[in-house]
């Protein structure tokens, strides 16, 4: 630090101020703060809006001197410095000072850029989300010991204190694109395993996913447990419900543990299998089970509710279940769900 301070002192006569700025950011880096904390600290130190932008994700953080992220229209940057990592420019930091830059602004931004690069290197987002499948398998395998799993996570770029969700995916889209959509600003890695794509992510937001992507999301308890949950949740996905969180399944998850032969031999499930070739009946039953209401099912199907009522009456006769009664609706819902699990 002394050598750096000496070099910076040649750029600005206020060597004492330079040293204080260097020490300020060295302290932040030792505390392993994130990008938001870096921006807050910088805005407070500079007493003006400070900004950080990462090119790869488009993520932008702008913080006012009071420590709050600001949504006000950005002012022209008074000073900017690129963020570089491995000789590649990955982003920009800047100050929005209404007055002319002060002598220490350049030093402050240089240190902010160095600190931001360190955060990106440590926590991501990594410039590529694709990972060695062998490492990913080590992370999610129930046969891995804790030491091997921790080492694999470290090699994949995950900090030891960060929770990791596992997402099981079926899609024609590239896995790296899906990973970037569900976790654009935090560590995320992906790899194909057999017929399923595996995504490891510290946070998961499925909202940006296209409708044709099927995804099961596990909790962040432990990677191996999260993987089991994600695979189970994936089995419950449907065109109407393409993304399923395992936590949302509740007792329904028990169906996934039922042997397939037992499901297949159940009379209600067998009855669903018999009508499965009639797409009109299957779609009507699916909409009714999903909504629990004839009128809402009619809205989904763009039909008059009387048409749905007539269809449900025939479906009830074919299944041998009075589906318009609460108990019958529950039986039909469970049978339809179990039948879909057989097709997985």
GROMACS .gro file of C-alpha atoms in nm:
model
  344
    1UNK     CA    1   0.000   0.000   0.000
    2UNK     CA    2   0.288   0.238   0.076
    3UNK     CA    3   0.430   0.194  -0.275
    4UNK     CA    4   0.090   0.264  -0.428
    5UNK     CA    5   0.041   0.568  -0.206
    6UNK     CA    6   0.381   0.700  -0.312
    7UNK     CA    7   0.290   0.657  -0.681
    8UNK     CA    8  -0.044   0.828  -0.633
    9UNK     CA    9   0.115   1.113  -0.441
   10UNK     CA   10   0.287   1.216  -0.764
   11UNK     CA   11  -0.054   1.256  -0.925
   12UNK     CA   12  -0.189   1.479  -0.651
   13UNK     CA   13  -0.002   1.699  -0.405
   14UNK     CA   14  -0.245   1.611  -0.127
   15UNK     CA   15  -0.057   1.292  -0.045
   16UNK     CA   16  -0.229   1.261   0.291
   17UNK     CA   17  -0.567   1.255   0.120
   18UNK     CA   18  -0.444   0.999  -0.128
   19UNK     CA   19  -0.325   0.769   0.148
   20UNK     CA   20  -0.658   0.801   0.330
   21UNK     CA   21  -0.850   0.710   0.014
   22UNK     CA   22  -0.627   0.407  -0.046
   23UNK     CA   23  -0.668   0.291   0.314
   24UNK     CA   24  -1.045   0.348   0.292
   25UNK     CA   25  -1.082   0.108  -0.002
   26UNK     CA   26  -0.832  -0.141   0.136
   27UNK     CA   27  -1.053  -0.164   0.445
   28UNK     CA   28  -1.365  -0.220   0.232
   29UNK     CA   29  -1.192  -0.496   0.037
   30UNK     CA   30  -1.080  -0.671   0.355
   31UNK     CA   31  -1.441  -0.665   0.471
   32UNK     CA   32  -1.542  -0.835   0.142
   33UNK     CA   33  -1.832  -0.598   0.078
   34UNK     CA   34  -2.054  -0.630  -0.228
   35UNK     CA   35  -2.104  -0.386  -0.515
   36UNK     CA   36  -2.395  -0.205  -0.350
   37UNK     CA   37  -2.191  -0.143  -0.034
   38UNK     CA   38  -1.899  -0.021  -0.246
   39UNK     CA   39  -2.123   0.228  -0.423
   40UNK     CA   40  -2.274   0.351  -0.094
   41UNK     CA   41  -1.934   0.399   0.065
   42UNK     CA   42  -1.801   0.580  -0.242
   43UNK     CA   43  -2.100   0.814  -0.263
   44UNK     CA   44  -2.058   0.901   0.103
   45UNK     CA   45  -1.686   0.963   0.063
   46UNK     CA   46  -1.725   1.171  -0.254
   47UNK     CA   47  -2.039   1.349  -0.129
   48UNK     CA   48  -2.208   1.303  -0.467
   49UNK     CA   49  -2.377   1.028  -0.668
   50UNK     CA   50  -2.148   0.732  -0.737
   51UNK     CA   51  -2.222   0.469  -1.001
   52UNK     CA   52  -2.112   0.118  -1.098
   53UNK     CA   53  -2.210  -0.055  -1.423
   54UNK     CA   54  -2.121  -0.409  -1.537
   55UNK     CA   55  -2.119  -0.452  -1.915
   56UNK     CA   56  -2.194  -0.825  -1.915
   57UNK     CA   57  -2.523  -0.803  -1.727
   58UNK     CA   58  -2.618  -0.441  -1.777
   59UNK     CA   59  -2.651  -0.407  -1.402
   60UNK     CA   60  -2.625  -0.045  -1.290
   61UNK     CA   61  -2.602   0.085  -0.933
   62UNK     CA   62  -2.634   0.458  -0.864
   63UNK     CA   63  -2.620   0.570  -0.502
   64UNK     CA   64  -2.673   0.916  -0.358
   65UNK     CA   65  -2.460   1.058  -0.073
   66UNK     CA   66  -2.732   0.961   0.179
   67UNK     CA   67  -2.663   0.593   0.098
   68UNK     CA   68  -2.986   0.528  -0.094
   69UNK     CA   69  -3.001   0.404  -0.450
   70UNK     CA   70  -3.131   0.687  -0.666
   71UNK     CA   71  -3.379   0.662  -0.950
   72UNK     CA   72  -3.340   1.027  -1.050
   73UNK     CA   73  -3.228   1.085  -1.410
   74UNK     CA   74  -2.849   1.050  -1.421
   75UNK     CA   75  -2.642   1.364  -1.447
   76UNK     CA   76  -2.344   1.370  -1.683
   77UNK     CA   77  -2.053   1.183  -1.528
   78UNK     CA   78  -1.790   1.424  -1.402
   79UNK     CA   79  -1.524   1.149  -1.388
   80UNK     CA   80  -1.523   0.788  -1.514
   81UNK     CA   81  -1.281   0.497  -1.482
   82UNK     CA   82  -1.311   0.152  -1.645
   83UNK     CA   83  -1.330  -0.165  -1.438
   84UNK     CA   84  -1.080  -0.418  -1.572
   85UNK     CA   85  -1.041  -0.785  -1.489
   86UNK     CA   86  -0.778  -1.006  -1.652
   87UNK     CA   87  -0.699  -0.718  -1.890
   88UNK     CA   88  -1.062  -0.706  -2.008
   89UNK     CA   89  -1.287  -0.406  -1.950
   90UNK     CA   90  -1.593  -0.544  -1.772
   91UNK     CA   91  -1.759  -0.226  -1.652
   92UNK     CA   92  -1.734   0.138  -1.550
   93UNK     CA   93  -1.740   0.343  -1.231
   94UNK     CA   94  -1.817   0.711  -1.221
   95UNK     CA   95  -1.909   1.014  -1.012
   96UNK     CA   96  -2.192   1.255  -1.091
   97UNK     CA   97  -2.052   1.570  -0.934
   98UNK     CA   98  -2.249   1.884  -1.026
   99UNK     CA   99  -1.939   2.096  -0.980
  100UNK     CA  100  -1.600   2.039  -1.148
  101UNK     CA  101  -1.409   1.730  -1.030
  102UNK     CA  102  -1.206   1.768  -0.711
  103UNK     CA  103  -0.840   1.660  -0.700
  104UNK     CA  104  -0.903   1.324  -0.531
  105UNK     CA  105  -1.186   1.209  -0.761
  106UNK     CA  106  -0.952   1.024  -0.995
  107UNK     CA  107  -0.783   0.842  -0.707
  108UNK     CA  108  -1.119   0.753  -0.552
  109UNK     CA  109  -1.250   0.607  -0.877
  110UNK     CA  110  -0.929   0.417  -0.947
  111UNK     CA  111  -0.958   0.245  -0.611
  112UNK     CA  112  -1.333   0.190  -0.656
  113UNK     CA  113  -1.265   0.023  -0.993
  114UNK     CA  114  -1.004  -0.206  -0.837
  115UNK     CA  115  -1.241  -0.298  -0.554
  116UNK     CA  116  -1.531  -0.359  -0.795
  117UNK     CA  117  -1.315  -0.591  -1.006
  118UNK     CA  118  -1.223  -0.785  -0.692
  119UNK     CA  119  -1.591  -0.825  -0.602
  120UNK     CA  120  -1.679  -0.949  -0.952
  121UNK     CA  121  -1.389  -1.194  -0.946
  122UNK     CA  122  -1.493  -1.323  -0.604
  123UNK     CA  123  -1.870  -1.335  -0.632
  124UNK     CA  124  -1.951  -1.307  -1.001
  125UNK     CA  125  -2.130  -1.274  -1.222
  126UNK     CA  126  -1.879  -1.492  -1.401
  127UNK     CA  127  -1.822  -1.408  -1.765
  128UNK     CA  128  -1.927  -1.759  -1.859
  129UNK     CA  129  -2.195  -1.959  -1.684
  130UNK     CA  130  -2.101  -2.293  -1.840
  131UNK     CA  131  -1.907  -2.518  -1.605
  132UNK     CA  132  -1.725  -2.850  -1.604
  133UNK     CA  133  -2.004  -3.110  -1.566
  134UNK     CA  134  -1.777  -3.319  -1.342
  135UNK     CA  135  -1.749  -3.034  -1.092
  136UNK     CA  136  -2.123  -2.971  -1.098
  137UNK     CA  137  -2.188  -3.341  -1.043
  138UNK     CA  138  -1.952  -3.336  -0.744
  139UNK     CA  139  -2.153  -3.050  -0.595
  140UNK     CA  140  -2.496  -3.212  -0.630
  141UNK     CA  141  -2.412  -3.580  -0.581
  142UNK     CA  142  -2.532  -3.740  -0.259
  143UNK     CA  143  -2.218  -3.954  -0.269
  144UNK     CA  144  -1.980  -3.658  -0.239
  145UNK     CA  145  -1.819  -3.585   0.095
  146UNK     CA  146  -1.833  -3.235   0.241
  147UNK     CA  147  -1.468  -3.161   0.159
  148UNK     CA  148  -1.499  -3.256  -0.208
  149UNK     CA  149  -1.824  -3.062  -0.240
  150UNK     CA  150  -1.673  -2.750  -0.082
  151UNK     CA  151  -1.369  -2.771  -0.308
  152UNK     CA  152  -1.587  -2.810  -0.619
  153UNK     CA  153  -1.797  -2.509  -0.519
  154UNK     CA  154  -1.481  -2.307  -0.462
  155UNK     CA  155  -1.345  -2.404  -0.804
  156UNK     CA  156  -1.676  -2.302  -0.960
  157UNK     CA  157  -1.643  -1.957  -0.804
  158UNK     CA  158  -1.893  -1.981  -0.518
  159UNK     CA  159  -1.796  -1.826  -0.186
  160UNK     CA  160  -1.823  -2.074   0.105
  161UNK     CA  161  -2.077  -1.859   0.293
  162UNK     CA  162  -2.320  -1.817   0.001
  163UNK     CA  163  -2.633  -2.036  -0.024
  164UNK     CA  164  -2.669  -2.227  -0.349
  165UNK     CA  165  -2.999  -2.317  -0.515
  166UNK     CA  166  -3.009  -2.595  -0.773
  167UNK     CA  167  -3.241  -2.562  -1.072
  168UNK     CA  168  -3.329  -2.856  -1.298
  169UNK     CA  169  -3.412  -2.742  -1.652
  170UNK     CA  170  -3.553  -2.880  -1.974
  171UNK     CA  171  -3.535  -2.641  -2.266
  172UNK     CA  172  -3.412  -2.596  -2.621
  173UNK     CA  173  -3.244  -2.271  -2.513
  174UNK     CA  174  -2.872  -2.275  -2.428
  175UNK     CA  175  -2.813  -2.330  -2.057
  176UNK     CA  176  -2.587  -2.028  -2.027
  177UNK     CA  177  -2.867  -1.805  -2.151
  178UNK     CA  178  -3.113  -1.954  -1.899
  179UNK     CA  179  -2.859  -1.908  -1.620
  180UNK     CA  180  -2.810  -1.546  -1.716
  181UNK     CA  181  -3.186  -1.488  -1.714
  182UNK     CA  182  -3.262  -1.632  -1.372
  183UNK     CA  183  -2.952  -1.498  -1.197
  184UNK     CA  184  -2.814  -1.200  -1.390
  185UNK     CA  185  -2.616  -1.029  -1.116
  186UNK     CA  186  -2.486  -1.304  -0.885
  187UNK     CA  187  -2.279  -1.622  -0.923
  188UNK     CA  188  -2.438  -1.881  -1.153
  189UNK     CA  189  -2.299  -2.193  -1.321
  190UNK     CA  190  -2.463  -2.446  -1.551
  191UNK     CA  191  -2.390  -2.785  -1.703
  192UNK     CA  192  -2.587  -3.057  -1.883
  193UNK     CA  193  -2.622  -3.389  -1.701
  194UNK     CA  194  -2.793  -3.671  -1.893
  195UNK     CA  195  -3.125  -3.531  -2.019
  196UNK     CA  196  -3.147  -3.247  -1.767
  197UNK     CA  197  -2.973  -2.913  -1.745
  198UNK     CA  198  -2.837  -2.824  -1.402
  199UNK     CA  199  -2.801  -2.464  -1.288
  200UNK     CA  200  -2.632  -2.362  -0.963
  201UNK     CA  201  -2.725  -2.010  -0.853
  202UNK     CA  202  -2.706  -1.802  -0.538
  203UNK     CA  203  -3.039  -1.634  -0.620
  204UNK     CA  204  -3.315  -1.745  -0.854
  205UNK     CA  205  -3.571  -1.524  -1.029
  206UNK     CA  206  -3.767  -1.733  -1.282
  207UNK     CA  207  -3.985  -1.440  -1.397
  208UNK     CA  208  -3.773  -1.362  -1.710
  209UNK     CA  209  -3.784  -1.721  -1.839
  210UNK     CA  210  -3.966  -1.781  -2.169
  211UNK     CA  211  -4.288  -1.980  -2.137
  212UNK     CA  212  -4.147  -2.291  -2.305
  213UNK     CA  213  -3.873  -2.342  -2.045
  214UNK     CA  214  -3.951  -2.608  -1.783
  215UNK     CA  215  -3.772  -2.554  -1.453
  216UNK     CA  216  -3.782  -2.715  -1.110
  217UNK     CA  217  -3.627  -2.510  -0.828
  218UNK     CA  218  -3.486  -2.655  -0.509
  219UNK     CA  219  -3.439  -2.477  -0.179
  220UNK     CA  220  -3.094  -2.366  -0.065
  221UNK     CA  221  -3.058  -2.617   0.220
  222UNK     CA  222  -2.764  -2.809   0.077
  223UNK     CA  223  -2.671  -2.861  -0.289
  224UNK     CA  224  -2.735  -3.235  -0.291
  225UNK     CA  225  -3.076  -3.194  -0.122
  226UNK     CA  226  -3.159  -2.898  -0.345
  227UNK     CA  227  -3.082  -3.112  -0.652
  228UNK     CA  228  -3.322  -3.384  -0.536
  229UNK     CA  229  -3.590  -3.122  -0.477
  230UNK     CA  230  -3.527  -2.958  -0.815
  231UNK     CA  231  -3.562  -3.288  -1.002
  232UNK     CA  232  -3.885  -3.362  -0.816
  233UNK     CA  233  -4.023  -3.014  -0.887
  234UNK     CA  234  -3.934  -3.051  -1.257
  235UNK     CA  235  -4.157  -3.359  -1.278
  236UNK     CA  236  -4.456  -3.150  -1.168
  237UNK     CA  237  -4.415  -2.884  -1.437
  238UNK     CA  238  -4.681  -2.851  -1.706
  239UNK     CA  239  -4.742  -2.615  -1.999
  240UNK     CA  240  -4.974  -2.421  -1.770
  241UNK     CA  241  -4.723  -2.428  -1.486
  242UNK     CA  242  -4.376  -2.436  -1.646
  243UNK     CA  243  -4.183  -2.337  -1.332
  244UNK     CA  244  -4.231  -2.515  -0.999
  245UNK     CA  245  -4.065  -2.440  -0.667
  246UNK     CA  246  -4.031  -2.752  -0.458
  247UNK     CA  247  -4.146  -2.560  -0.152
  248UNK     CA  248  -4.479  -2.492  -0.323
  249UNK     CA  249  -4.560  -2.862  -0.367
  250UNK     CA  250  -4.617  -2.943  -0.002
  251UNK     CA  251  -4.770  -3.289   0.041
  252UNK     CA  252  -4.799  -3.329  -0.338
  253UNK     CA  253  -4.426  -3.403  -0.343
  254UNK     CA  254  -4.506  -3.738  -0.181
  255UNK     CA  255  -4.660  -3.851  -0.510
  256UNK     CA  256  -4.315  -3.842  -0.667
  257UNK     CA  257  -4.198  -4.102  -0.414
  258UNK     CA  258  -4.481  -4.341  -0.497
  259UNK     CA  259  -4.367  -4.635  -0.716
  260UNK     CA  260  -4.478  -4.598  -1.076
  261UNK     CA  261  -4.653  -4.935  -1.077
  262UNK     CA  262  -4.863  -4.829  -0.780
  263UNK     CA  263  -4.960  -4.505  -0.957
  264UNK     CA  264  -5.037  -4.686  -1.282
  265UNK     CA  265  -5.261  -4.944  -1.110
  266UNK     CA  266  -5.467  -4.684  -0.924
  267UNK     CA  267  -5.821  -4.678  -1.064
  268UNK     CA  268  -5.842  -4.297  -1.081
  269UNK     CA  269  -5.506  -4.270  -1.259
  270UNK     CA  270  -5.607  -4.547  -1.499
  271UNK     CA  271  -5.927  -4.356  -1.573
  272UNK     CA  272  -5.727  -4.042  -1.658
  273UNK     CA  273  -5.512  -4.252  -1.891
  274UNK     CA  274  -5.827  -4.368  -2.072
  275UNK     CA  275  -5.943  -4.013  -2.151
  276UNK     CA  276  -5.594  -3.878  -2.224
  277UNK     CA  277  -5.641  -3.926  -2.597
  278UNK     CA  278  -5.930  -3.679  -2.592
  279UNK     CA  279  -5.741  -3.349  -2.587
  280UNK     CA  280  -6.058  -3.146  -2.538
  281UNK     CA  281  -6.148  -3.338  -2.223
  282UNK     CA  282  -5.791  -3.335  -2.094
  283UNK     CA  283  -5.754  -2.959  -2.145
  284UNK     CA  284  -6.089  -2.891  -1.979
  285UNK     CA  285  -6.007  -3.106  -1.679
  286UNK     CA  286  -5.664  -2.947  -1.649
  287UNK     CA  287  -5.809  -2.594  -1.648
  288UNK     CA  288  -6.077  -2.691  -1.397
  289UNK     CA  289  -5.829  -2.862  -1.162
  290UNK     CA  290  -5.592  -2.565  -1.189
  291UNK     CA  291  -5.859  -2.309  -1.100
  292UNK     CA  292  -6.111  -2.505  -0.890
  293UNK     CA  293  -6.387  -2.306  -1.058
  294UNK     CA  294  -6.599  -2.370  -1.366
  295UNK     CA  295  -6.619  -1.999  -1.446
  296UNK     CA  296  -6.245  -1.941  -1.414
  297UNK     CA  297  -6.178  -2.252  -1.620
  298UNK     CA  298  -6.412  -2.113  -1.884
  299UNK     CA  299  -6.214  -1.789  -1.887
  300UNK     CA  300  -5.889  -1.982  -1.938
  301UNK     CA  301  -6.041  -2.185  -2.220
  302UNK     CA  302  -6.224  -1.888  -2.375
  303UNK     CA  303  -6.556  -2.075  -2.348
  304UNK     CA  304  -6.896  -2.005  -2.196
  305UNK     CA  305  -6.923  -2.153  -1.848
  306UNK     CA  306  -7.220  -2.365  -1.958
  307UNK     CA  307  -6.998  -2.532  -2.219
  308UNK     CA  308  -6.744  -2.615  -1.951
  309UNK     CA  309  -7.021  -2.749  -1.728
  310UNK     CA  310  -7.137  -2.986  -2.003
  311UNK     CA  311  -6.781  -3.104  -2.065
  312UNK     CA  312  -6.722  -3.166  -1.695
  313UNK     CA  313  -7.044  -3.365  -1.671
  314UNK     CA  314  -6.922  -3.597  -1.946
  315UNK     CA  315  -6.573  -3.615  -1.796
  316UNK     CA  316  -6.725  -3.713  -1.463
  317UNK     CA  317  -6.917  -3.998  -1.628
  318UNK     CA  318  -6.605  -4.120  -1.811
  319UNK     CA  319  -6.390  -4.108  -1.498
  320UNK     CA  320  -6.652  -4.236  -1.259
  321UNK     CA  321  -6.585  -3.932  -1.040
  322UNK     CA  322  -6.825  -3.648  -0.962
  323UNK     CA  323  -6.565  -3.380  -1.038
  324UNK     CA  324  -6.792  -3.086  -0.952
  325UNK     CA  325  -6.800  -3.193  -0.587
  326UNK     CA  326  -6.504  -3.092  -0.364
  327UNK     CA  327  -6.402  -3.452  -0.295
  328UNK     CA  328  -6.428  -3.539  -0.663
  329UNK     CA  329  -6.224  -3.234  -0.763
  330UNK     CA  330  -5.951  -3.340  -0.520
  331UNK     CA  331  -5.950  -3.696  -0.656
  332UNK     CA  332  -5.934  -3.573  -1.015
  333UNK     CA  333  -5.652  -3.330  -0.937
  334UNK     CA  334  -5.444  -3.597  -0.765
  335UNK     CA  335  -5.512  -3.848  -1.042
  336UNK     CA  336  -5.421  -3.600  -1.316
  337UNK     CA  337  -5.101  -3.507  -1.135
  338UNK     CA  338  -5.007  -3.872  -1.078
  339UNK     CA  339  -5.076  -3.956  -1.443
  340UNK     CA  340  -4.840  -3.679  -1.554
  341UNK     CA  341  -4.568  -3.817  -1.327
  342UNK     CA  342  -4.592  -4.147  -1.515
  343UNK     CA  343  -4.508  -3.966  -1.837
  344UNK     CA  344  -4.191  -3.809  -1.693
   0.00000   0.00000   0.00000
